[in-house]
Short mmCIF file of C-alpha atoms in Angstrom, two decimals:
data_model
loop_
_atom_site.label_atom_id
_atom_site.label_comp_id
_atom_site.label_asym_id
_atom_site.label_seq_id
_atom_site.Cartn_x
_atom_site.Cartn_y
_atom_site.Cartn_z
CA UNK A 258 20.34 48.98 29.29
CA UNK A 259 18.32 47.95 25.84
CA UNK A 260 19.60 45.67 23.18
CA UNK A 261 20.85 48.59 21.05
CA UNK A 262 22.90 50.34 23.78
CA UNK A 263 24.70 47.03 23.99
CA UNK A 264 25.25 46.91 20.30
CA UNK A 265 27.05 50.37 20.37
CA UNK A 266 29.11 49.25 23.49
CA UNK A 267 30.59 46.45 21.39
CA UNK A 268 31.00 48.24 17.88
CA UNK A 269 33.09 50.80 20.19
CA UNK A 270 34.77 48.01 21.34
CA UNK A 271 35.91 46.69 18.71
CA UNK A 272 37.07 50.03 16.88
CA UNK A 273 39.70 50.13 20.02
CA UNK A 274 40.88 46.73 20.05
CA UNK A 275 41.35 45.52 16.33
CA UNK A 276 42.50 42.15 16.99
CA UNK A 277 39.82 40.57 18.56
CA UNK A 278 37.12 41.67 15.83
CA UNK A 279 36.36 38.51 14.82
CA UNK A 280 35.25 37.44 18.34
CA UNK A 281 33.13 40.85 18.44
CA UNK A 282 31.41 39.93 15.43
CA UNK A 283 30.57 36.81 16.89
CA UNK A 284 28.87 38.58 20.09
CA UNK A 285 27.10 41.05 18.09
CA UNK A 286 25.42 38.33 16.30
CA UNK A 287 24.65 36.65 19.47
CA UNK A 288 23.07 39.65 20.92
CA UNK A 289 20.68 40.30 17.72
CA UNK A 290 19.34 36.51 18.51
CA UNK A 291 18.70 36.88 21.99
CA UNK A 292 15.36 38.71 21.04
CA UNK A 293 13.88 35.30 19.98
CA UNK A 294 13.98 33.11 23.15
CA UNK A 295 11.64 30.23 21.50
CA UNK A 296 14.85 29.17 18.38
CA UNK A 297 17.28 27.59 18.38
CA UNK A 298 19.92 27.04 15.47
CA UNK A 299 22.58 24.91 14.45
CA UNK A 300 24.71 26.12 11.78
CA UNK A 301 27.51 25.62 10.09
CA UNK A 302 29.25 28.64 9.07
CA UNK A 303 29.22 27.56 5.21
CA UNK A 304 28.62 25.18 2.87
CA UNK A 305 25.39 22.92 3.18
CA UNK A 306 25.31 22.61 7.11
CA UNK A 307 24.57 26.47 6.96
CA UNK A 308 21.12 24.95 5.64
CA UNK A 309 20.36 22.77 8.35
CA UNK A 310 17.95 24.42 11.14
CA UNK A 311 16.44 23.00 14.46
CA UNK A 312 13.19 24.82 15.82
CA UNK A 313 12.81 24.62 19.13
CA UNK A 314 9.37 25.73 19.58
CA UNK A 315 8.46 23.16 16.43
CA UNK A 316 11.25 20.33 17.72
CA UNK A 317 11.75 19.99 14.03
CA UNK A 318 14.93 20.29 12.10
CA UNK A 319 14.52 21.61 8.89
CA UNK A 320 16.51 20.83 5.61
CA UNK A 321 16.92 23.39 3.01
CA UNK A 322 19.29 22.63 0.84
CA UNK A 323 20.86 19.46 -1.11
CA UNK A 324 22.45 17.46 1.86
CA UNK A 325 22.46 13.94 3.58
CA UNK A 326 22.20 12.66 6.37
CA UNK A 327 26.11 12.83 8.30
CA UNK A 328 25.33 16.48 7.18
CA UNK A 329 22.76 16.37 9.48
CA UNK A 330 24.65 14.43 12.34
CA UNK A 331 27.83 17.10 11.97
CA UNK A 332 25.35 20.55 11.98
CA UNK A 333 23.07 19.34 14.93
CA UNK A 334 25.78 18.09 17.65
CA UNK A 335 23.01 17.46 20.58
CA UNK A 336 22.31 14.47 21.77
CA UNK A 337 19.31 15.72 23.00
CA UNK A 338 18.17 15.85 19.80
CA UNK A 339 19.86 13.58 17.54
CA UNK A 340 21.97 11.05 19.54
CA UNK A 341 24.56 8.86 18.21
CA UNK A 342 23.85 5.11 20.45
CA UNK A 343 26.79 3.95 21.68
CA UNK A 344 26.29 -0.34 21.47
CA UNK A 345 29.67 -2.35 22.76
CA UNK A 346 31.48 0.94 23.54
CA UNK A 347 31.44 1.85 20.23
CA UNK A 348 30.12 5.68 19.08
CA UNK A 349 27.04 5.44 16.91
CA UNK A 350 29.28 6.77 13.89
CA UNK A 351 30.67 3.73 13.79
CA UNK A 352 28.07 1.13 13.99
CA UNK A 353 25.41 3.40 12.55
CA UNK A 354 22.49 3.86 14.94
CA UNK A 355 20.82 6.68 15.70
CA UNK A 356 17.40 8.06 17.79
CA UNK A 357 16.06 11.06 16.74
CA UNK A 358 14.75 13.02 19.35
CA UNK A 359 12.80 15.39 17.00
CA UNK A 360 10.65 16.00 13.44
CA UNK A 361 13.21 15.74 10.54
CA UNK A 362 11.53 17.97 7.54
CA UNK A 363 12.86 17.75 4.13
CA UNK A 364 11.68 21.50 2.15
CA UNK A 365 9.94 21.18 -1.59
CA UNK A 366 12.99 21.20 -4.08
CA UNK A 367 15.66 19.90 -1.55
CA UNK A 368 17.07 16.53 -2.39
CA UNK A 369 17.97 14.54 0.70
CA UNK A 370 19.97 11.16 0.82
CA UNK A 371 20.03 8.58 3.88
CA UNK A 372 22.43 5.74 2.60
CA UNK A 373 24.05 3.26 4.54
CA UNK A 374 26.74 3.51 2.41
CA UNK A 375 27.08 7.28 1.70
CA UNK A 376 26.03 8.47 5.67
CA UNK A 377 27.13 5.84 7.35
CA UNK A 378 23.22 5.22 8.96
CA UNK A 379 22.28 1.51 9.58
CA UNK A 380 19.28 2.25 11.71
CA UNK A 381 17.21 5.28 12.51
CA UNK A 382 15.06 5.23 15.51
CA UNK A 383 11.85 7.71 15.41
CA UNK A 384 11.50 8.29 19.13
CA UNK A 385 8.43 8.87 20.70
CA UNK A 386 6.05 10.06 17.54
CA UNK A 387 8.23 12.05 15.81
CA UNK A 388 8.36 11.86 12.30
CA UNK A 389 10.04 12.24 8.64
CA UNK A 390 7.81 14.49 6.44
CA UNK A 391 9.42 14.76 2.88
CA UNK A 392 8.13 17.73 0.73
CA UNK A 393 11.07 17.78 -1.23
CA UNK A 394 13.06 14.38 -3.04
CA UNK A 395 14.59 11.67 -0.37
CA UNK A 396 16.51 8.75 -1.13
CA UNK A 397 16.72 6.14 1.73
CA UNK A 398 18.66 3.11 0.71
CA UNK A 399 20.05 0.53 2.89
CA UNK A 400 18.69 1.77 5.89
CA UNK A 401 16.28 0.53 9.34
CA UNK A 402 13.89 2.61 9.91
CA UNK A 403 11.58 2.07 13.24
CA UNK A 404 9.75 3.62 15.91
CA UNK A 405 11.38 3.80 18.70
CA UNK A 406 10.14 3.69 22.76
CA UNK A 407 13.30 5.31 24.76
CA UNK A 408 12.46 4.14 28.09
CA UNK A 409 11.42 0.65 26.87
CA UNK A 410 14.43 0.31 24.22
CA UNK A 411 12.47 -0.95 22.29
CA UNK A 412 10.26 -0.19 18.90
CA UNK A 413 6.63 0.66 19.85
CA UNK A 414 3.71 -1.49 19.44
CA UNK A 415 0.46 -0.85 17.90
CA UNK A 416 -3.11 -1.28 19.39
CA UNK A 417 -6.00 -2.37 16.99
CA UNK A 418 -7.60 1.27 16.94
CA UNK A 419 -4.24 2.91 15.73
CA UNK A 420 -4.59 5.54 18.77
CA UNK A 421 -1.24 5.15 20.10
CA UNK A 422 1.30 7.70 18.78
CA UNK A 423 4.15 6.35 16.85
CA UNK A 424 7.05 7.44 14.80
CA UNK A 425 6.02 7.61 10.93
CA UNK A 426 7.00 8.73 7.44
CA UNK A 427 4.69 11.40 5.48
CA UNK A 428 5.56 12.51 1.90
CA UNK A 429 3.52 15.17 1.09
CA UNK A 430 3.40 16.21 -2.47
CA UNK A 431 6.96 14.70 -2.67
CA UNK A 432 8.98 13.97 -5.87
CA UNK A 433 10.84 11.20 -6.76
CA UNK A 434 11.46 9.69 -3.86
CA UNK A 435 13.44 6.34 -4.21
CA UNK A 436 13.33 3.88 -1.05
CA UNK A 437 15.74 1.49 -1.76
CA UNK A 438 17.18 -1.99 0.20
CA UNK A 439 15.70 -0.27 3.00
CA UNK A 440 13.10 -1.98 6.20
CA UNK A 441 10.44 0.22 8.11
CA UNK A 442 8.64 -1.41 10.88
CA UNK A 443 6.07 -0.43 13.92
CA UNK A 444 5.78 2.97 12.19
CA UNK A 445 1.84 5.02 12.01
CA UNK A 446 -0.95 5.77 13.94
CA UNK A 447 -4.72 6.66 12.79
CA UNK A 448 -4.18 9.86 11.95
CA UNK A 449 -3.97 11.22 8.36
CA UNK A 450 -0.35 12.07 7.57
CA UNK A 451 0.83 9.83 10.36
CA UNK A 452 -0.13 6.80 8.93
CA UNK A 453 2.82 4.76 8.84
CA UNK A 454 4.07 5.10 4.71
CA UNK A 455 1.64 7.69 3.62
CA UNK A 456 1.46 9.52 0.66
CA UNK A 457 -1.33 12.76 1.72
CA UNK A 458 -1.11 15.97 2.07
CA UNK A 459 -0.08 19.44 0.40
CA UNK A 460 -0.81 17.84 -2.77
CA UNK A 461 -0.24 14.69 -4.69
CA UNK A 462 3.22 12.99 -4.20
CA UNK A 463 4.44 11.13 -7.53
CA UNK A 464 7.53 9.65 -9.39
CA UNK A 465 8.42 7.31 -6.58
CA UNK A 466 9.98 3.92 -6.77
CA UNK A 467 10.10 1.48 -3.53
CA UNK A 468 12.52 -1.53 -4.76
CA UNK A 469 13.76 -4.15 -2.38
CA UNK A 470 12.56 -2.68 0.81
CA UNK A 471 10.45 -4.41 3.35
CA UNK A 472 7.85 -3.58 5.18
CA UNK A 473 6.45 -4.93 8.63
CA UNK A 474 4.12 -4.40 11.66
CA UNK A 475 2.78 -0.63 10.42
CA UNK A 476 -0.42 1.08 11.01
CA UNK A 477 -0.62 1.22 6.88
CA UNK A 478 3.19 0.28 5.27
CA UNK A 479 1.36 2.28 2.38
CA UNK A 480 -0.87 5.02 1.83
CA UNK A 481 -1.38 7.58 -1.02
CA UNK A 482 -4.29 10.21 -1.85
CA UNK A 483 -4.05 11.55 -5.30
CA UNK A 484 -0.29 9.69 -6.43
CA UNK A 485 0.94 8.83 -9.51
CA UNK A 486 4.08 7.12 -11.38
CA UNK A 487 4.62 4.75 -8.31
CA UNK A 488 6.62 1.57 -8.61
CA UNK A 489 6.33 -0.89 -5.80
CA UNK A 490 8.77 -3.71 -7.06
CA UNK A 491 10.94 -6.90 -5.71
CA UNK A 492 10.10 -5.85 -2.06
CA UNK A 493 7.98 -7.79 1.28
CA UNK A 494 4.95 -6.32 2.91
CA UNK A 495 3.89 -9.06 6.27
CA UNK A 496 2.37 -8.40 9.36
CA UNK A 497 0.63 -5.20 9.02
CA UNK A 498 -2.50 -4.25 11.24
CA UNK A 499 -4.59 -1.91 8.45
CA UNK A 500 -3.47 -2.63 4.88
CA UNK A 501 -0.42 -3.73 3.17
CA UNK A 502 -0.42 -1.28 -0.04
CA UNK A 503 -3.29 0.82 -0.40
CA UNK A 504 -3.30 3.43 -3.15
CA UNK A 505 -6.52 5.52 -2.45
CA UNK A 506 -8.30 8.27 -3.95
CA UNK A 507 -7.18 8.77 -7.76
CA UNK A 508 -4.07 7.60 -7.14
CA UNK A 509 -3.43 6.49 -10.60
CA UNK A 510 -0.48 4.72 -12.98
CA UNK A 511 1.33 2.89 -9.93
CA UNK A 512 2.87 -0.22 -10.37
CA UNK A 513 3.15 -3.22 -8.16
CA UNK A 514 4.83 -5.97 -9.04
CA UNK A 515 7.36 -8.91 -7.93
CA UNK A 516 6.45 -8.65 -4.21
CA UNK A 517 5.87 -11.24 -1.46
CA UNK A 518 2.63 -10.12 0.48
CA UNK A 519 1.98 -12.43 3.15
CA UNK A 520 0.30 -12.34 6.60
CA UNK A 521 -1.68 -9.16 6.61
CA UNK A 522 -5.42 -8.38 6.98
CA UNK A 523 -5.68 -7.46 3.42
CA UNK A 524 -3.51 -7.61 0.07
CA UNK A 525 -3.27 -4.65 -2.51
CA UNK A 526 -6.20 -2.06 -2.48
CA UNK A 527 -7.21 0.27 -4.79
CA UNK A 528 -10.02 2.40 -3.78
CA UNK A 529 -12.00 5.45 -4.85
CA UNK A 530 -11.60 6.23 -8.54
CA UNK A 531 -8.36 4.74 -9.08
CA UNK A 532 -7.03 4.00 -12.36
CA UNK A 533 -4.26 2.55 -14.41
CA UNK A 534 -2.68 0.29 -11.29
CA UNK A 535 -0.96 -2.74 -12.36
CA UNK A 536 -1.20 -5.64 -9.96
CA UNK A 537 1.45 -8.26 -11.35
CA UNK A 538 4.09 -11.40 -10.32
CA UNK A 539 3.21 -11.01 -6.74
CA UNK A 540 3.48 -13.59 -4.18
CA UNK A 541 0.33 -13.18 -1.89
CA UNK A 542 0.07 -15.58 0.65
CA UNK A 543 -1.95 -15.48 3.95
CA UNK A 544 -4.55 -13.09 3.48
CA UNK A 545 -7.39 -12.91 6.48
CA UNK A 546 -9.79 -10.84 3.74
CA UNK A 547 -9.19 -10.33 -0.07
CA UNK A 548 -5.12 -10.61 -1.52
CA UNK A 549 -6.11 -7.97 -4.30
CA UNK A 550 -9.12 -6.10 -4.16
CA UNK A 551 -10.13 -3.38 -6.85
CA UNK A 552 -11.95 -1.43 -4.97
CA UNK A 553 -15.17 1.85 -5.55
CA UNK A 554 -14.35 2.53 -9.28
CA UNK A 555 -11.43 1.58 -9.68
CA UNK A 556 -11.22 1.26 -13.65
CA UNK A 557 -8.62 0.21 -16.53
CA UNK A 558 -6.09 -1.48 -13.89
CA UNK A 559 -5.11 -5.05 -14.48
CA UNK A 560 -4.41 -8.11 -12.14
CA UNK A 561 -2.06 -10.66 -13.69
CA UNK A 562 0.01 -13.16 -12.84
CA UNK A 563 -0.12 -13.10 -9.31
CA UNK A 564 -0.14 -16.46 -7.42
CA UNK A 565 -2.48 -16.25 -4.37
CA UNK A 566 -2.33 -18.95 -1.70
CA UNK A 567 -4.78 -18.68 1.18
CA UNK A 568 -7.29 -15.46 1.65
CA UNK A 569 -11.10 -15.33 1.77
CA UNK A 570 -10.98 -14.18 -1.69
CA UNK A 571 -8.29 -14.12 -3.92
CA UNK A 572 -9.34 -11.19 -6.11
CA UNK A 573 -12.06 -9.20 -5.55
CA UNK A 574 -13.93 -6.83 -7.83
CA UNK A 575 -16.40 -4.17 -6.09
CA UNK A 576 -18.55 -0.72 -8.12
CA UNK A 577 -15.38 -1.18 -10.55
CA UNK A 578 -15.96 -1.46 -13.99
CA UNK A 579 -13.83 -2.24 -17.45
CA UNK A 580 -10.85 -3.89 -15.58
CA UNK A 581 -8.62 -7.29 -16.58
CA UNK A 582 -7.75 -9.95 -14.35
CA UNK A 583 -5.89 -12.79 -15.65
CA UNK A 584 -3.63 -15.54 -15.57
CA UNK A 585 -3.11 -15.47 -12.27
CA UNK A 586 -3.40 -18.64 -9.73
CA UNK A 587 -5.50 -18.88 -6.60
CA UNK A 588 -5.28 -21.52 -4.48
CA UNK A 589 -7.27 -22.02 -1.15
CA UNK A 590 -9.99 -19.87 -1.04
CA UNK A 591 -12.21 -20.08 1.52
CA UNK A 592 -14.88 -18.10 0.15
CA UNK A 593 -14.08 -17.49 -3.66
CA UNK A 594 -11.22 -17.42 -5.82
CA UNK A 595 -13.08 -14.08 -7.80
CA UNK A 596 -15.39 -12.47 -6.54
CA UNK A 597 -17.61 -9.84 -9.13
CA UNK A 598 -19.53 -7.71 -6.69
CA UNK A 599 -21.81 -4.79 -5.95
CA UNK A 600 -23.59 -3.51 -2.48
CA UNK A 601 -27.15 -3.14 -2.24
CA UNK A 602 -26.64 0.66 -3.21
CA UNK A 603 -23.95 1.17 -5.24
CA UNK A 604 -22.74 4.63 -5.07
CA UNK A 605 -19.09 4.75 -6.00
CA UNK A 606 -19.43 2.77 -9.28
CA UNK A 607 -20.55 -0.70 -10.90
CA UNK A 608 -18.92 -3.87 -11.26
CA UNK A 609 -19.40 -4.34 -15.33
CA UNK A 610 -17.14 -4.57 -18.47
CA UNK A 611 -14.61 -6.46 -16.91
CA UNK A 612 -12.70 -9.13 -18.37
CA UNK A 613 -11.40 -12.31 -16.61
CA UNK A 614 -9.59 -14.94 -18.18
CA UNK A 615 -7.06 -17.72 -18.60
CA UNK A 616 -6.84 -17.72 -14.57
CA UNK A 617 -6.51 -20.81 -12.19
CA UNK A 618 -8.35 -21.68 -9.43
CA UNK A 619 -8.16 -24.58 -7.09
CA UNK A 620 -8.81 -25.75 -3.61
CA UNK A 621 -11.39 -23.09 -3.07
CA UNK A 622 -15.14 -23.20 -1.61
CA UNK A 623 -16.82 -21.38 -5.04
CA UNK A 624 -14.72 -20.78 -7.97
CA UNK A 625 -16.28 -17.62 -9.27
CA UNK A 626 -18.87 -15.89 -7.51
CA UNK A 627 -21.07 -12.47 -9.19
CA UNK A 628 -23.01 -10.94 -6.86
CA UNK A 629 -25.67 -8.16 -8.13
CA UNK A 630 -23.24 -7.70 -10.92
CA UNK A 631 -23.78 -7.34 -14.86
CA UNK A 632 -22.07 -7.71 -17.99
CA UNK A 633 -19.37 -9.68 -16.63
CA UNK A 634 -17.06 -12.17 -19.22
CA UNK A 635 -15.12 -14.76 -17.61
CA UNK A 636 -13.15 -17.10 -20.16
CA UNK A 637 -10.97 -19.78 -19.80
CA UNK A 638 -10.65 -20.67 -16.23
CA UNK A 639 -9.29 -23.72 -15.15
CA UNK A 640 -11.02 -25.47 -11.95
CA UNK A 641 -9.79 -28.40 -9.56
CA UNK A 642 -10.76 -29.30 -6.12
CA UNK A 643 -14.17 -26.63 -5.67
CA UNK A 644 -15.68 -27.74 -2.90
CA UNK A 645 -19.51 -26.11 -3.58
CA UNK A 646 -19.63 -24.50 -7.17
CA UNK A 647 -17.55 -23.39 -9.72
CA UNK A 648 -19.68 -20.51 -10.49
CA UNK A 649 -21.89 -18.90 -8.41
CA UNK A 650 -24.57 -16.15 -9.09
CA UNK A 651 -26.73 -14.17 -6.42
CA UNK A 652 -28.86 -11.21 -6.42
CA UNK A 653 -30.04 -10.70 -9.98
CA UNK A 654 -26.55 -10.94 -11.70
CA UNK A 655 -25.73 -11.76 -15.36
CA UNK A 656 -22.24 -13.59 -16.14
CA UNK A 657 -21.00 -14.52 -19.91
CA UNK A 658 -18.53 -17.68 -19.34
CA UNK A 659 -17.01 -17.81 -22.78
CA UNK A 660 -14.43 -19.60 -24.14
CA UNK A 661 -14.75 -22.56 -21.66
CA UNK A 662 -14.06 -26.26 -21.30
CA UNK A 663 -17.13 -27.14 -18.79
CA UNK A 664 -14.46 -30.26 -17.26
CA UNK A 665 -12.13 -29.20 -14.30
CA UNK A 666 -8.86 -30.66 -13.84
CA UNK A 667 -10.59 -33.55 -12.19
CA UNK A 668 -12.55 -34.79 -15.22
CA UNK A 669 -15.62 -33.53 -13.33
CA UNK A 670 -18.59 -31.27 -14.81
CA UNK A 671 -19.25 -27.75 -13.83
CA UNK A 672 -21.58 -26.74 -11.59
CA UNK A 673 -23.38 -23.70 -12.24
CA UNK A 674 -26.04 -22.15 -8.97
CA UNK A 675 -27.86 -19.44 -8.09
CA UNK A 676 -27.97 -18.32 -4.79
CA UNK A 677 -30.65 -15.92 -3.84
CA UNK A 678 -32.13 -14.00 -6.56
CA UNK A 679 -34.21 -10.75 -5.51
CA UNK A 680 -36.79 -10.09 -8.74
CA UNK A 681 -35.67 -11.61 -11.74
CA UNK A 682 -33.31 -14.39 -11.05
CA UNK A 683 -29.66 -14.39 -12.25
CA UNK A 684 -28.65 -15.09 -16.22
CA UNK A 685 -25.92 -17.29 -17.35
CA UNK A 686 -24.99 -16.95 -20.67
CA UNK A 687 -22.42 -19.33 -22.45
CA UNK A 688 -20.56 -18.81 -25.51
CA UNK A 689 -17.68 -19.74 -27.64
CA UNK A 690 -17.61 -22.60 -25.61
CA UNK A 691 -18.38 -25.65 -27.91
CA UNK A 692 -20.53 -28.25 -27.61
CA UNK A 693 -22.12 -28.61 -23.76
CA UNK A 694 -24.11 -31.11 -22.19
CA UNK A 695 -26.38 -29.28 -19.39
CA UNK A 696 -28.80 -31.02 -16.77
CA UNK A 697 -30.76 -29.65 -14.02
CA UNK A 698 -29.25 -29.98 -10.58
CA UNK A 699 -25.83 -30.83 -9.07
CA UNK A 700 -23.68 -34.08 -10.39
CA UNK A 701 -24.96 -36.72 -9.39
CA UNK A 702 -23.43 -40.67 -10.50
CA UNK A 703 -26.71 -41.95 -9.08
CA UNK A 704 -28.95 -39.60 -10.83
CA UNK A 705 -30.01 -40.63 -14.51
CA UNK A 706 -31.03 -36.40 -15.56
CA UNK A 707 -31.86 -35.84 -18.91
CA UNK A 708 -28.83 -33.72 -20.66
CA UNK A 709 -29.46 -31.27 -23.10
CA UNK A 710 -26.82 -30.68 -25.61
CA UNK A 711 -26.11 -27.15 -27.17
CA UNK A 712 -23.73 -26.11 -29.58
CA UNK A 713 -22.41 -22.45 -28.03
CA UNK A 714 -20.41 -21.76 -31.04
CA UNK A 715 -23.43 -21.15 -33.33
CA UNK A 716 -25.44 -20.25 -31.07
CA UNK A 717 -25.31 -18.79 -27.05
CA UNK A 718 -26.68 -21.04 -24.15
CA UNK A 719 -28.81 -18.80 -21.74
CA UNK A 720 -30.58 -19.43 -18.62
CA UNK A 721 -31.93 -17.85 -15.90
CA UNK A 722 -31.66 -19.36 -12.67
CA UNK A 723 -34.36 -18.50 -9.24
CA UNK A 724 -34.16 -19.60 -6.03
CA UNK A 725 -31.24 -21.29 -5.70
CA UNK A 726 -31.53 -23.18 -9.18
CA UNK A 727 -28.82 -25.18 -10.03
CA UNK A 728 -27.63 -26.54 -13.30
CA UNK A 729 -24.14 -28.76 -14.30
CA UNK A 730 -22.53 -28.15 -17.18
CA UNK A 731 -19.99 -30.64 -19.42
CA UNK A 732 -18.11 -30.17 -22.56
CA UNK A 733 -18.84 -33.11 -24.79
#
């Protein structure tokens, strides 16, 4: 007998025995979904659980319309798929944790809450490496978000090539996302879309604001590709294995301010024709490379106000051109507190027309160093406790210092070298800067040099310095 005959059997059915039509309505729509063995759905028979679906075949469920998260927990009902822990006898609805056993896909013009306060959720755990992948708008506030190992019971770890497949979060050309009081940890992998917090794919994602939320032990606890109107604000970034925040590829007109950045590889990136990023009142502390790097064209961003403590370098500026970086404080810098660089071979852009200024730097091995770089101003930095040179020039670069009192904090004269010019040496050019005394060669009590004296503010001081010149430099 075929699907149809059965049909007829039951419509007969039911014209003979009027009160149980209902329940013959119910088989006859049981019987049309037989055909497709591979689905399987949950739904409610109105309201917004009617919108909630679970895909078998995809292990995905799929969110349609405006609805939270207990909307989710009340269609589903399988704790195969979404299970409610149970922790001191207690149900999961009570104390608020969850695994999720499958994808959880938020549609393009759905708006989607998980709140603490709202839902009920405390803690969300991604098993296996399952994901949430937001087309649509998602707010998460007050919530735990983590990876999650079943067998172990415990979130998953990370190895240093990213190959090991986590839980993550993916917004792909999602808007207005808020992420709010919220923690996500030992989320990601390597692969694109996977990445731990990443902003890529389908499009740019854009009008999202991450306040108060912390992030820990990710693959990347940020990632975007083509983003805009971001705010990162008031939230903690530590112990990541790839990068900390790292708005790539013309992500542009993102904010990210107010944070404490501490213990991860790298600080804030911007890379590959980024623009408009604001860097500013960050905390960055324990950095194993640069805490904020501008980064392969990155232009008309600013860096301000940021106190660095501890990195390699504590800002970095590489093929990026016509940026700002000022009064912000670096301490303990083990290479240099700003570094003004290009490769060999450029190809993304060049480090020129930036402006640096009113910044502090102390405790560091070189105060400023330009490397291959042109057309540079620094002004106004204040120097203590340089162990080699305040300024530092290699590869044929040019550096304006204007506006500068050649004495640092310890009452002791500026030394200006060159490190290992290619062709033409590297120019220093001084100006606005008053009256300077300048002698060949490093400070030296014992060493009776004869001092030149120059008055900048009528006319520049230039020199250009070969094989590994050096010159030291005091304001009279």
């Amino acid at each position: 007998m075929d699907n149809s005959q059965s049909i007829n059997i039951m419509i007969t059915s039911c014209k003979k025995i009027t009160n149980v039509a209902a329940t013959c309505v119910l088989l006859f729509l049981f019987s049309e979904l037989l055909p497709h063995e591979q689905r399987v759905s949950f739904k409610a028979e109105a309201g917004e659980l009617a919108c909630i679906d679970y895909d078998e075949s995809e292990n995905t469920i799929s969110i349609n319309c405006n609805s939270s998260f207990l909307s989710v927990v009340q269609a589903i009902n399988n704790p195969n798929i979404l299970e409610q822990e149970i922790v001191d006898g207690e149900l999961g609805i009570a104390n608020g944790q969850y695994i999720l056993n499958a994808n959880l896909e938020i549609a393009d013009g759905v708006t989607f809450a998980m709140t603490s306060a709202g839902d009920g959720l405390q803690y969300l755990k991604l098993a296996g490496e399952n994901g949430i992948i937001v087309f649509g708008k998602i707010l998460i506030d007050g919530v735990r978000i983590t990876s999650w190992d079943i067998e172990e019971e415990e979130a998953i770890q990370q190895n240093v090539n990213g190959t090991i497949r986590r839980g993550y979060i993916q917004f792909a050309a999602s808007e207005g996302a808020q992420i709010l009081n919220s923690e996500f940890g030992y989320l990601g992998d390597v692969e694109p879309g996977r990445r731990g917090f990443d902003l890529f794919g389908e499009g740019p994602s854009h009008n999202m604001v991450i306040n108060n939320s912390i992030f820990h032990n990710m693959w990347m606890a940020f990632y975007s590709n083509g983003a805009y109107n971001i705010t990162v604000d008031r939230s903690e970034y530590y112990d990541n294995i790839q990068y900390s925040l790292d708005p790539h590829t013309t992500t542009h007109d993102m904010n990210i301010t107010n944070n404490w950045i501490h213990d991860n590889p790298i600080g804030p990136i911007c890379s590959d024709r980024c623009w408009n990023i604001l860097i500013e009142g960050n905390l960055i502390e324990n950095t194993d490379t640069s805490a904020i790097f501008f980064s392969r064209n990155m232009t008309d961003s600013i860096a301000r106000n940021n106190h660095v403590i501890n990195a390699r370098t504590g800002v970095q500026v590489s093929e990026s051109p016509h940026n700002q970086i000022y009064n912000n404080t670096i301490e303990g810098a083990t290479r240099e507190g700003i570094g003004l660089f290009n490769p060999e071979l450029p190809d993304d852009g060049s480090t020129e027309g930036n402006l640096v200024y009113d910044n502090i730097i102390s405790d560091s091995d070189i105060g400023i160093r330009a490397t291959r770089s042109h057309n540079n101003i620094v002004q106004n930095t204040t120097f203590s406790d340089i162990e080699s040179s305040e300024y530092r020039l290699l590869a044929d670069s040019s550096l304006t210092i204007r506006g500068q009192q050649f004495n640092d904090d310890d009452d002791d004269d500026v030394l200006i070298t060159e490190g290992d010019s290619q062709t033409f040496g590297s120019t220093i050019e001084i100006v606005n800067s008053g009256v300077i005394q300048v002698r060949d060669g490093a400070d030296d009590d014992d060493d009776e040099e004869e001092e030149d004296s120059f008055n900048t503010d009528v006319q520049p001081y230039r020199r250009t310095l070969n094989d590994g010149d050096e010159i030291t430099v005091n304001s009279s």
